[in-house]
Short mmCIF file of C-alpha atoms and ligand atoms in Angstrom, two decimals:
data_model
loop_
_atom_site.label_atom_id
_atom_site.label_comp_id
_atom_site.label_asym_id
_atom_site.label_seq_id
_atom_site.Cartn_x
_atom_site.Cartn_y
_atom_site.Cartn_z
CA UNK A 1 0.00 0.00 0.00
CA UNK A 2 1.33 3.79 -1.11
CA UNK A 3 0.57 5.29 2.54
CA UNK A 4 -1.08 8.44 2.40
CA UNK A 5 1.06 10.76 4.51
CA UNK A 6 4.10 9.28 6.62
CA UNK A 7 7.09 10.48 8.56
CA UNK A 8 10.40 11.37 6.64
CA UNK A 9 12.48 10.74 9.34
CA UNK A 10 16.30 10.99 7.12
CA UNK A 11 18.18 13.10 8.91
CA UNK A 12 20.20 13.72 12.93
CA UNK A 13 17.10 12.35 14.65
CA UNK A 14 18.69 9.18 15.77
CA UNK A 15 21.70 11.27 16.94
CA UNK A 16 19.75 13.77 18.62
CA UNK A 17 17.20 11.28 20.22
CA UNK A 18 20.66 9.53 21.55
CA UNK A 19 22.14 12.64 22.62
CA UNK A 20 18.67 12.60 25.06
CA UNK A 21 18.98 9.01 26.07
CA UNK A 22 22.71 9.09 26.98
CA UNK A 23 22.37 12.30 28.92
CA UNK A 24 19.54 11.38 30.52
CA UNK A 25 17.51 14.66 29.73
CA UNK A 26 14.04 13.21 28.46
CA UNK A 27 11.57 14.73 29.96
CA UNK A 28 10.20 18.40 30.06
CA UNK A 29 13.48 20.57 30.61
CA UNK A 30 16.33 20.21 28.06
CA UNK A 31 18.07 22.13 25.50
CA UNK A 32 16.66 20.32 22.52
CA UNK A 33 13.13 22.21 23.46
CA UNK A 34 14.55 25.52 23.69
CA UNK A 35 16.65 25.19 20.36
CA UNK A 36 13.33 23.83 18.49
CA UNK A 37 11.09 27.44 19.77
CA UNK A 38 14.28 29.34 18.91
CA UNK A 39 14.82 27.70 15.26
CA UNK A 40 11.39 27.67 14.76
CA UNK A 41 11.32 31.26 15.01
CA UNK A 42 14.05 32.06 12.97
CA UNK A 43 12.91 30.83 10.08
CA UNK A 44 9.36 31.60 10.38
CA UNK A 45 10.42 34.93 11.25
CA UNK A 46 8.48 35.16 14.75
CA UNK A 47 9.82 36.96 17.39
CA UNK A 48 8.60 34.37 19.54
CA UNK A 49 7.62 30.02 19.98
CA UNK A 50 6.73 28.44 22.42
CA UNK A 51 6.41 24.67 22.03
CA UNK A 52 3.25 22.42 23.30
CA UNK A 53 2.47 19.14 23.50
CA UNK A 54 0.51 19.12 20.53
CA UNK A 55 -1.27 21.38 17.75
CA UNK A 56 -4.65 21.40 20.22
CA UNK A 57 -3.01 22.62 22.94
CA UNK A 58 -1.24 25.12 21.35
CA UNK A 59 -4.64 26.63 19.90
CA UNK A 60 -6.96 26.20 23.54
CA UNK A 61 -3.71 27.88 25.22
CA UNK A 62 -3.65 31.12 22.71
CA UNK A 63 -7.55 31.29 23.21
CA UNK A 64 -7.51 31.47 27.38
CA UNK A 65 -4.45 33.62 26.63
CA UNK A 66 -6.84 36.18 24.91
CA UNK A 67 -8.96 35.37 27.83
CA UNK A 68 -11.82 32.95 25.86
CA UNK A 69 -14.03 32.30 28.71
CA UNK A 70 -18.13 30.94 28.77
CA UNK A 71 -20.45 33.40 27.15
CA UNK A 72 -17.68 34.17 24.47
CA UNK A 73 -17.90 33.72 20.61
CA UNK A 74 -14.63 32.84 17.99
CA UNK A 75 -15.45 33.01 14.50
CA UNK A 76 -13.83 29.92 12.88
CA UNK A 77 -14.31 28.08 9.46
CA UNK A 78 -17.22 25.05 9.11
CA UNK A 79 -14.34 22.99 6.79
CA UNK A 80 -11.40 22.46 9.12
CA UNK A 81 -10.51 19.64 11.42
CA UNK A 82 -12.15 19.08 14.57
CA UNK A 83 -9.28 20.08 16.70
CA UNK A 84 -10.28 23.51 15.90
CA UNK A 85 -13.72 23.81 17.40
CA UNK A 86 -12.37 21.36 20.35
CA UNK A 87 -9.75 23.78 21.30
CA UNK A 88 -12.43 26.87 20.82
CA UNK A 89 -15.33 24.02 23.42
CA UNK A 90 -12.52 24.07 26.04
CA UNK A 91 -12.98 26.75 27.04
CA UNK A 92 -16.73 27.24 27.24
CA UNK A 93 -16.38 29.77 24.32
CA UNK A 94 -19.02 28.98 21.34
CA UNK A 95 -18.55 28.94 17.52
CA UNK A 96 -19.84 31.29 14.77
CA UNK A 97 -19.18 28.77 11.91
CA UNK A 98 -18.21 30.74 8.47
CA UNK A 99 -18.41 28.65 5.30
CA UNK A 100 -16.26 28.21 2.90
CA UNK A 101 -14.97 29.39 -0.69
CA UNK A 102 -15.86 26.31 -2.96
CA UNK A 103 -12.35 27.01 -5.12
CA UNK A 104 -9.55 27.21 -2.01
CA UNK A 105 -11.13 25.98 0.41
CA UNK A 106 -10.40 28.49 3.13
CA UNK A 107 -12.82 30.90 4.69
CA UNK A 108 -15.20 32.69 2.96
CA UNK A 109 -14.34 36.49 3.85
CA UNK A 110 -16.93 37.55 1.56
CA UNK A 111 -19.30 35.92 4.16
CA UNK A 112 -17.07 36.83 7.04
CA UNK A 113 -17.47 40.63 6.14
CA UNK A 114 -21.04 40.74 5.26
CA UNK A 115 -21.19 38.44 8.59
CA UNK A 116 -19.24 41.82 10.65
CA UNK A 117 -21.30 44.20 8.80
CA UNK A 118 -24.24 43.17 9.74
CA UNK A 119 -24.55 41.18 12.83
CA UNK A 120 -21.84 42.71 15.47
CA UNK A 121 -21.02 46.27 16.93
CA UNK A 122 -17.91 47.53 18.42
CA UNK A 123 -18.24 48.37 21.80
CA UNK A 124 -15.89 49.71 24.20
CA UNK A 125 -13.14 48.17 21.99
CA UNK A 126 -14.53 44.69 22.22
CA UNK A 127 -16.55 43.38 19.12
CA UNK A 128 -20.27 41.75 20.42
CA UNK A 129 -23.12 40.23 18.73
CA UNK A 130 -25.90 42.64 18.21
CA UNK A 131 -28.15 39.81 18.36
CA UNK A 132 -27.38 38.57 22.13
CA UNK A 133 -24.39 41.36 23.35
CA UNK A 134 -21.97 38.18 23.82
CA UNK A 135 -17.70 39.14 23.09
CA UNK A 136 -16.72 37.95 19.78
CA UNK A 137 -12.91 37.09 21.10
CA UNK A 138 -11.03 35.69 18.29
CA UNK A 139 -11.05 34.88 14.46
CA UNK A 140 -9.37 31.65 14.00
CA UNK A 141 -8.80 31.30 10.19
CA UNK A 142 -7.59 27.75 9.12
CA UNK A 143 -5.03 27.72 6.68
CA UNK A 144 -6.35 23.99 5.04
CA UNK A 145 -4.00 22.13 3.42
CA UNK A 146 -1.20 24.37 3.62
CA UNK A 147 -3.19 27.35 1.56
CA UNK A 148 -4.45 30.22 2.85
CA UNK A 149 -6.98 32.94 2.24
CA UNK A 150 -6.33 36.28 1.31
CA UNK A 151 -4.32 37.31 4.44
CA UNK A 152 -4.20 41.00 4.13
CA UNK A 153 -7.45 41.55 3.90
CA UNK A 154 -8.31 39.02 6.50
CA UNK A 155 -5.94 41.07 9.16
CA UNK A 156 -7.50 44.50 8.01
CA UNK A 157 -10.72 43.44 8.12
CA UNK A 158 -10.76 42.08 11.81
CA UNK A 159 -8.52 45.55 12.40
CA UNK A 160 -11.27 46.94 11.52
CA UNK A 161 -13.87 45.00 13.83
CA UNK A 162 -11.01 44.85 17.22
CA UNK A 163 -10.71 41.30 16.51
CA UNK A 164 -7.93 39.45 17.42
CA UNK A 165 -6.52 36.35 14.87
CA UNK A 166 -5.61 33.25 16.25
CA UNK A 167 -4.30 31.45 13.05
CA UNK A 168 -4.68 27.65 13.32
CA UNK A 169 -1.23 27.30 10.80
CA UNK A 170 -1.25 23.76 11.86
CA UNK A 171 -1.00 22.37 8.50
CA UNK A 172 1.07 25.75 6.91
CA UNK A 173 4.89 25.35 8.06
CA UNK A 174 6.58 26.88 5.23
CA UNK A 175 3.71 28.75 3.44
CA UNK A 176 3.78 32.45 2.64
CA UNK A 177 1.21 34.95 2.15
CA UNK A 178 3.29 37.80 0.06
CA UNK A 179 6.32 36.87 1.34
CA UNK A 180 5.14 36.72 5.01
CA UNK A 181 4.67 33.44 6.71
CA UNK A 182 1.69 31.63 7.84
CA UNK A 183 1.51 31.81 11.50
CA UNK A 184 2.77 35.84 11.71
CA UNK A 185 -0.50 37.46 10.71
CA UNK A 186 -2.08 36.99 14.20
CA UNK A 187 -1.97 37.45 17.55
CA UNK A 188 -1.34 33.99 17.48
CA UNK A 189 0.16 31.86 15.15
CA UNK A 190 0.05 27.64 16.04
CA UNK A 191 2.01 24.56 14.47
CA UNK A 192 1.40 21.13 15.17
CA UNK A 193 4.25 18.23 14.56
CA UNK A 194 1.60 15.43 14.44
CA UNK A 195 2.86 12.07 12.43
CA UNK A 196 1.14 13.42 9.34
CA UNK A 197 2.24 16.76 9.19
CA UNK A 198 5.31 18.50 7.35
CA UNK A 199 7.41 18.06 10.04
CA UNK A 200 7.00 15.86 12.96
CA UNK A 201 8.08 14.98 16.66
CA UNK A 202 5.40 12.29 16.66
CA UNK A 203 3.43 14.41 18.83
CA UNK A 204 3.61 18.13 18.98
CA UNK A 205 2.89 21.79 18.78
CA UNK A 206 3.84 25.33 19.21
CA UNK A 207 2.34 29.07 19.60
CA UNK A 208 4.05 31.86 17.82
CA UNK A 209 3.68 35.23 18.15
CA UNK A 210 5.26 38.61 18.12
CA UNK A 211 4.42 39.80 22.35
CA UNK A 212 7.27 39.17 24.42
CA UNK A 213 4.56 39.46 26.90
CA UNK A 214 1.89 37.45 25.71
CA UNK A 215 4.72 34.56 24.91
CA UNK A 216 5.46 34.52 28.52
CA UNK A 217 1.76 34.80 29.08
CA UNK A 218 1.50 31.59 27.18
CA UNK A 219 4.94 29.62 28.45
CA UNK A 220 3.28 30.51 32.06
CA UNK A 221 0.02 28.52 31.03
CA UNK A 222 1.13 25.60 29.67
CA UNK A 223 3.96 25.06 32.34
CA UNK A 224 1.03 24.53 35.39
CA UNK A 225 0.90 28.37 36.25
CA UNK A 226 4.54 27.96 38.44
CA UNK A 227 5.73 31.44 39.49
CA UNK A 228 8.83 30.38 41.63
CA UNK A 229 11.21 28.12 40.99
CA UNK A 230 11.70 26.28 43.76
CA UNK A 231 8.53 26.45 45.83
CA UNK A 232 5.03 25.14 44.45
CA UNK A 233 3.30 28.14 44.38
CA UNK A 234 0.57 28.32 41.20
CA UNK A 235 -1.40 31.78 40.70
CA UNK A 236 -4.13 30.32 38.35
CA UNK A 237 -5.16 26.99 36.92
CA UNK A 238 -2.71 26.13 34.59
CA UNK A 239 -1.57 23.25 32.35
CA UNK A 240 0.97 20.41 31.62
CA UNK A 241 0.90 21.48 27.91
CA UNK A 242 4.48 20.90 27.63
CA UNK A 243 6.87 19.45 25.17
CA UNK A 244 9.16 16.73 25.60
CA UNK A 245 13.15 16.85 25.33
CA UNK A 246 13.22 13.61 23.37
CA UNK A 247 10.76 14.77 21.02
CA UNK A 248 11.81 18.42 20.74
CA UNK A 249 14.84 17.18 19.59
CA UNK A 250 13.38 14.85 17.14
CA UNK A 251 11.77 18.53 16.13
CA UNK A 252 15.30 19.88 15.64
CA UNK A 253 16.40 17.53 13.33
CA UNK A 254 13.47 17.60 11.30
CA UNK A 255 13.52 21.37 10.74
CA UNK A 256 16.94 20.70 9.36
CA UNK A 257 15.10 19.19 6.80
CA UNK A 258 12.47 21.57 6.21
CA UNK A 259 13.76 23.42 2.94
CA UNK A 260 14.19 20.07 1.10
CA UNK A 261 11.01 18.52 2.22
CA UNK A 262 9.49 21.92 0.73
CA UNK A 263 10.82 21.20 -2.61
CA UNK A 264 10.00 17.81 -2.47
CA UNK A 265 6.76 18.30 -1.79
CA UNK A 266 6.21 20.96 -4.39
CA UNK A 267 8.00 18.61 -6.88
CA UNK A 268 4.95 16.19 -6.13
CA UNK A 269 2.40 18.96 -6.58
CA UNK A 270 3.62 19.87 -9.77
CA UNK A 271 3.47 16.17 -10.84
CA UNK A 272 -0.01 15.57 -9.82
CA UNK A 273 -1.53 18.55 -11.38
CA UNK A 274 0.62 17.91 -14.60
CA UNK A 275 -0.57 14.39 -14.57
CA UNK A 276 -4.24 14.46 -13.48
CA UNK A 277 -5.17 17.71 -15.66
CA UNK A 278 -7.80 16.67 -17.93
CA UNK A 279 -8.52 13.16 -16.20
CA UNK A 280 -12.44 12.75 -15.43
CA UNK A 281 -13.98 15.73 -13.53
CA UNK A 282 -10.88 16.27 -11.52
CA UNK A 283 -10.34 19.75 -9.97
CA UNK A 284 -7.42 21.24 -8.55
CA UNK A 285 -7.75 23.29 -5.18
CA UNK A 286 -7.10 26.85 -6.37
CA UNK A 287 -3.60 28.36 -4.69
CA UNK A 288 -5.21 31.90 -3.30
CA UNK A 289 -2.94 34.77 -5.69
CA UNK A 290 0.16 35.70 -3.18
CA UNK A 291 0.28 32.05 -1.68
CA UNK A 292 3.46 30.28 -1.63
CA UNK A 293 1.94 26.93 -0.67
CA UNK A 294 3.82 24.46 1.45
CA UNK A 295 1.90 21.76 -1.04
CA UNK A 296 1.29 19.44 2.41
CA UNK A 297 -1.09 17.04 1.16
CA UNK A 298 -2.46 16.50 -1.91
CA UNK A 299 -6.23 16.66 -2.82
CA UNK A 300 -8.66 17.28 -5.37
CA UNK A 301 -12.48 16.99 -6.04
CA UNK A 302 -14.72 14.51 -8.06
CA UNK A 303 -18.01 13.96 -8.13
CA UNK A 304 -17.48 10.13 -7.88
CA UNK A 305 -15.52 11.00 -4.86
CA UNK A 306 -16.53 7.87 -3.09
CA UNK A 307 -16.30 5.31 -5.78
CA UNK A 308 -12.44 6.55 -6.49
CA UNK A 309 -11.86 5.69 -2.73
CA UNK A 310 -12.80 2.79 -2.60
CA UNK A 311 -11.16 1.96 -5.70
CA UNK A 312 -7.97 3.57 -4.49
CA UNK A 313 -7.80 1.83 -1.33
CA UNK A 314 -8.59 -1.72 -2.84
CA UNK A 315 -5.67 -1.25 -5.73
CA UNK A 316 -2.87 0.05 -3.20
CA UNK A 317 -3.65 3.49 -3.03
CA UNK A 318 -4.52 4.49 0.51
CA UNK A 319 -6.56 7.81 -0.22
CA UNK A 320 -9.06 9.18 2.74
CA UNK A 321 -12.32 11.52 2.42
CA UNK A 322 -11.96 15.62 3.67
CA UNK A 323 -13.41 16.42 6.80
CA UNK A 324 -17.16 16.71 7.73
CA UNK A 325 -18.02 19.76 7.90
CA UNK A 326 -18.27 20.81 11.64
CA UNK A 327 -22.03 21.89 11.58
CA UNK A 328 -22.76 18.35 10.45
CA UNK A 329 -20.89 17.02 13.82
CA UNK A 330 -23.75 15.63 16.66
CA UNK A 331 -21.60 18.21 19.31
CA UNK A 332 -21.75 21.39 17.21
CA UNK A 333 -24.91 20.87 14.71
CA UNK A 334 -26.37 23.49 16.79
CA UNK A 335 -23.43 26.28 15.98
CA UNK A 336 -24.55 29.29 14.02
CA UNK A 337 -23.54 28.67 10.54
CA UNK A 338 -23.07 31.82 8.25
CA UNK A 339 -23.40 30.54 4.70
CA UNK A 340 -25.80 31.02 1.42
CA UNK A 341 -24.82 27.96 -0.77
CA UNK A 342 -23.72 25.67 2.07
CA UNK A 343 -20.25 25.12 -0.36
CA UNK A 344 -18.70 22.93 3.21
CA UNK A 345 -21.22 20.40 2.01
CA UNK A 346 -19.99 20.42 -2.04
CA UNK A 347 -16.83 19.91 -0.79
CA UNK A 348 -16.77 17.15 1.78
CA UNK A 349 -18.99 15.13 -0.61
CA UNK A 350 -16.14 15.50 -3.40
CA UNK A 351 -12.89 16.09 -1.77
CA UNK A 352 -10.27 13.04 -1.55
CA UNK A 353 -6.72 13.03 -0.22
CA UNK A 354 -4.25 11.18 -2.24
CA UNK A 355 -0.64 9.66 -1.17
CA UNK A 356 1.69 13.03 -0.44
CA UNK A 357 4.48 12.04 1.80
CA UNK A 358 8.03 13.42 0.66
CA UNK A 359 9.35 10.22 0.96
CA UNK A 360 7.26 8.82 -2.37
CA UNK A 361 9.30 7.75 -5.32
CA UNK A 362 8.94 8.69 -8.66
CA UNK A 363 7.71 4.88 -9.24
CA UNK A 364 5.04 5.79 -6.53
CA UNK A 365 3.97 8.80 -7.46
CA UNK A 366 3.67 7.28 -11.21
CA UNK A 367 1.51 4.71 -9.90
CA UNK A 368 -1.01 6.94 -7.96
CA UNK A 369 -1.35 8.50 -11.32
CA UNK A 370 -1.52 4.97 -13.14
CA UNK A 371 -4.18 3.80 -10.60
CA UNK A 372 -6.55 7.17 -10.92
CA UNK A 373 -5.71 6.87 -14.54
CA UNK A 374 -7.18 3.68 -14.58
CA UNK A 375 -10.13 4.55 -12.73
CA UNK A 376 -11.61 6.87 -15.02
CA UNK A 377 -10.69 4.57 -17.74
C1 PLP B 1 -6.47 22.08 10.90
C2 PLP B 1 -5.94 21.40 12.13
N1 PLP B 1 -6.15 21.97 13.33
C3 PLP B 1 -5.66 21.43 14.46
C4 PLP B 1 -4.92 20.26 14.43
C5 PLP B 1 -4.49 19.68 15.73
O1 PLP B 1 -3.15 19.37 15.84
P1 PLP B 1 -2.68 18.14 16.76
O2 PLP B 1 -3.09 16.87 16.08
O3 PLP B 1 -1.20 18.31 16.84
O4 PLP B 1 -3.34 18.30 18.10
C6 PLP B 1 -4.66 19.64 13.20
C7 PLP B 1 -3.84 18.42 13.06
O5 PLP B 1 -4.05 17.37 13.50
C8 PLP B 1 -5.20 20.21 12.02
O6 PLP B 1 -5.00 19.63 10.83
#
């Protein structure tokens, strides 16, 4: 079986996972976790990371940060991953749930404008529903798949409305929006290092941002709320959000790797689209103008969306469906859902994810093609 999206673990992770073992330093302190925020940072150009146990973390700790409490409201996207809407339920915060643009796949800002137009009102610097008076606390665009929407007029339009961006970059390490990298627009930037992902510690995440204050805000959070260190003395209810030495180091050596998984990856994305272009109804997910996408995992529409996966996965392929939208989810059905066409739907019924790894051979990648080839005969 081609798998659909696996580690490419080629480079000092052995040596750096060794350097842990021998020295002893496993576990939550280490230098390996401290050299992962700080490389991190340098080459996404934040001023500062701060690592987390996972992507999930990382997004529920930048919410309480801005202070996301029951009662509130963050405006999010109804095609993302559920992570995103579990981060935004933890803290008894609700979602406004924008749909999405049928081409890229990322949030609709026409909707997300006419949405602030018409149905909030600044107020003492805080942006509320007119329809109930409750906080509107955070936008949390997704960047899905690696794209993104139009960023610049995302961040000027919630400058406009006092609303903070919490960008759930997750899935975006290495894509730029006009030069400027996903995960700087906001108040908040996140990455997660799950298996899947560009990069990967096996488990893990990290908040970036540009607020020395706010970073210390969030280190303070996910390290139990600790403000000596040596007594046991905790001002608020805090977390064990932290990363691991072992794994932050398996982080370090796979950011080494970074710029040539990049090319790899857009090396596949170039083949695919060359290669599928024409076959069946296939379409492409349109790259938003001023995106330099980190191509992280490949997928396209088809109306015989389900037919192809099953195909796929019975000839070798392994291929999975998109999300379900999150207003068709039994926990968050209920969810105000800002949409006219309902587009989240179009798209989960015709969206599949083919093999994208950077590991793939050329014989691989020609055989993906071969198989879908086949398929539509
Ligand atoms: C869009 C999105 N948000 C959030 C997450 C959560 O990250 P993690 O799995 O590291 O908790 C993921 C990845 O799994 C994701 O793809």
């Amino acid at each position: 079986m081609i798998p659909l999206s696996i580690p490419h673990l080629a480079g000092n992770e052995w040596q750096y996972v060794k350097h842990c073992l021998d020295t002893g330093w496993v576990s939550t302190a280490g230098a390996y976790v401290t050299q992962f925020e700080e490389n991190i940072a340098a080459i996404n150009g934040s001023k500062r990371a701060v690592s987390c146990m996972n992507g999930t973390a990382a997004l529920h700790v930048c919410l309480k940060t801005l202070g996301a409490q029951p009662g509130d409201y963050v405006i999010a996207p109804n095609i993302t991953f559920v992570a995103t809407l579990n981060a935004i339920t933890y803290t008894g915060a609700e979602t406004i749930l924008i749909d999405t643009d049928p081409d890229s796949w990322q949030m609709d800002l026409d909707l997300l404008e006419r949405f602030l137009g018409a149905r909030t009102q600044v107020q003492g610097g805080e942006l509320r529903s007119k329809a109930d008076g409750r906080r509107i606390i955070a936008c949390m665009p997704v960047h899905v798949l690696g794209n993104m929407c139009d960023m610049e007029r995302l961040t000027a339009l919630c400058a406009r409305y006092h609303l903070p961006i919490v960008e759930d970059s997750t899935e975006a390490l290495g894509s730029t929006f006009n030069g400027k990298h996903a995960g700087t627009f906001g108040t908040f930037g996140t990455s997660s290092f799950n298996g899947n992902k560009i990069i990967t510690t096996g488990g893990g995440g990290m908040v970036f941002t540009q607020n020395d204050e706010l970073a210390d805000r969030v280190k303070h959070l996910t390290t139990t709320a600790k403000t000596d260190p040596m007594d046991y003395f905790h001002d608020e209810v805090g977390y064990n959000y932290r990363l691991v030495n072992v794994l932050a180091a398996i982080g370090v050596a796979q950011l080494e790797q970074l710029p040539g998984i990049l090319q790899k990856k857009k090396a596949m994305d170039a083949f695919y689209r060359e290669n599928l272009s024409g076959v069946g109804d296939i379409q492409f997910q349109t790259v938003t103008p001023g995106v330099d996408h980190n191509c992280w995992l490949f997928t396209f529409r088809t109306e015989r969306m389900r037919e192809l996966l099953t195909y796929l996965n019975a000839n070798g392929v392994q291929s999975r469906p998109f999300w379900t939208p999150m207003n068709q989810l039994p926990m968050y059905k209920g969810y105000q859902y800002v949409t006219e066409h309902d587009y989240s739907t179009d798209v989960h019924r015709t969206a599949i994810s083919i093999p994208s790894s950077s590991g793939l051979t050329e014989e691989q990648l020609a055989e993906v093609v071969k198989q879908i080839r086949n398929f539509y005969g």
